[in-house]
């Protein structure tokens, strides 16, 4: 299998690529080829990353190549992990980048060229995961420019789901793996809606184990919605190792059959499900058949509270789409 990673000399990739090199991530018996992509100014740093990967002597890796030209890198690719882009929390052209949406004008353009190259040159079965922010709308830009409806484009909401599971496990006193059907709806932004109404712990609905709507509204939701900012504030840089793990978990979730009764999280193009307007990339509960097909799970029931939260994030996705109309 050929795996492309952009932004390969960046922070997230430094943790992500070693995860991808371990056995059992991709559902194939052959070894993987890695095509690592950077901008020309970062190629020297990327060579250092490659030296460390070589020194790790992974039994699952066949070949590692580096590229500063996306169109050569994505030829025949099975997976493209699009991490390369600028994070928030930095000063760009004299202005502090505060929200992920502020990155639209800076990062959006990256995904037009990458989308075109992937659409033309990668396999029709290629899976594409956009990590670079604002991930949902960057995925929309990429997918629109790819013009290849057989490829599967996704944006990452797995990190939000893992954060939500971690906080819920702390509250209930269970293990994160005991939590099923915890879905994050909408945008990877402060409007996202992590839903506990359909979450199940060891066979029991969360609502039967905990009756604390005050905690949900005043602590849980803002904590998950603002966790990225909390990390930037504490670390002075945006999340990296947790984002890398979430990206690898997304690949695994797509590659392998979803466990019975559970879902996984990523943003895919909306078909109008759950009141999210058609044609934007939204977080949804998904399942995989382990043979390359993923689909939206449609049996979640939503209270009026949940619907009102989902309509806010749906509106924001529409607004972001309108802002990048010239790139679509
Ligand atoms: P970083 O600055 O450490 O690394 C980004 C790398 O991308 C740099 O090495 C840069 O040279 C490279 N790059 C820039 N433009 C490129 C291009 N056109 N082609 C190839 N490479 C390019 O940043 P990071 O911490 O690794 O974060 C990367 C992105 O991921 C940011 O946009 C960040 O906001 C986002 N992120 C998303 C999530 C999520 O949950 N979706 C979580 C964490 C971070
Ligand atoms: C995160 O959620 O940690 C990332 O999207 C980085 C950010 O800008 O918050």
mmCIF file of C-alpha atoms in Angstrom, residues 185-189 191-193 276 282 308-318:
data_model
loop_
_atom_site.group_PDB
_atom_site.id
_atom_site.type_symbol
_atom_site.label_atom_id
_atom_site.label_comp_id
_atom_site.label_asym_id
_atom_site.label_seq_id
_atom_site.Cartn_x
_atom_site.Cartn_y
_atom_site.Cartn_z
ATOM 1 C CA UNK A 185 -21.504 16.151 15.109
ATOM 2 C CA UNK A 186 -20.581 19.152 12.986
ATOM 3 C CA UNK A 187 -17.450 21.236 12.650
ATOM 4 C CA UNK A 188 -14.036 20.684 14.310
ATOM 5 C CA UNK A 189 -14.451 24.079 15.967
ATOM 6 C CA UNK A 191 -19.445 24.822 17.736
ATOM 7 C CA UNK A 192 -18.929 21.045 17.535
ATOM 8 C CA UNK A 193 -21.539 18.938 19.309
ATOM 9 C CA UNK A 276 -26.796 19.100 8.668
ATOM 10 C CA UNK A 282 -19.644 17.339 9.021
ATOM 11 C CA UNK A 308 -30.431 23.122 18.485
ATOM 12 C CA UNK A 309 -26.684 22.538 19.017
ATOM 13 C CA UNK A 310 -26.384 20.726 15.682
ATOM 14 C CA UNK A 311 -28.121 23.552 13.845
ATOM 15 C CA UNK A 312 -25.510 26.026 15.200
ATOM 16 C CA UNK A 313 -22.572 23.972 13.937
ATOM 17 C CA UNK A 314 -24.360 23.285 10.610
ATOM 18 C CA UNK A 315 -24.808 27.035 10.118
ATOM 19 C CA UNK A 316 -21.128 27.638 10.794
ATOM 20 C CA UNK A 317 -20.153 25.048 8.178
ATOM 21 C CA UNK A 318 -22.371 26.826 5.648
#
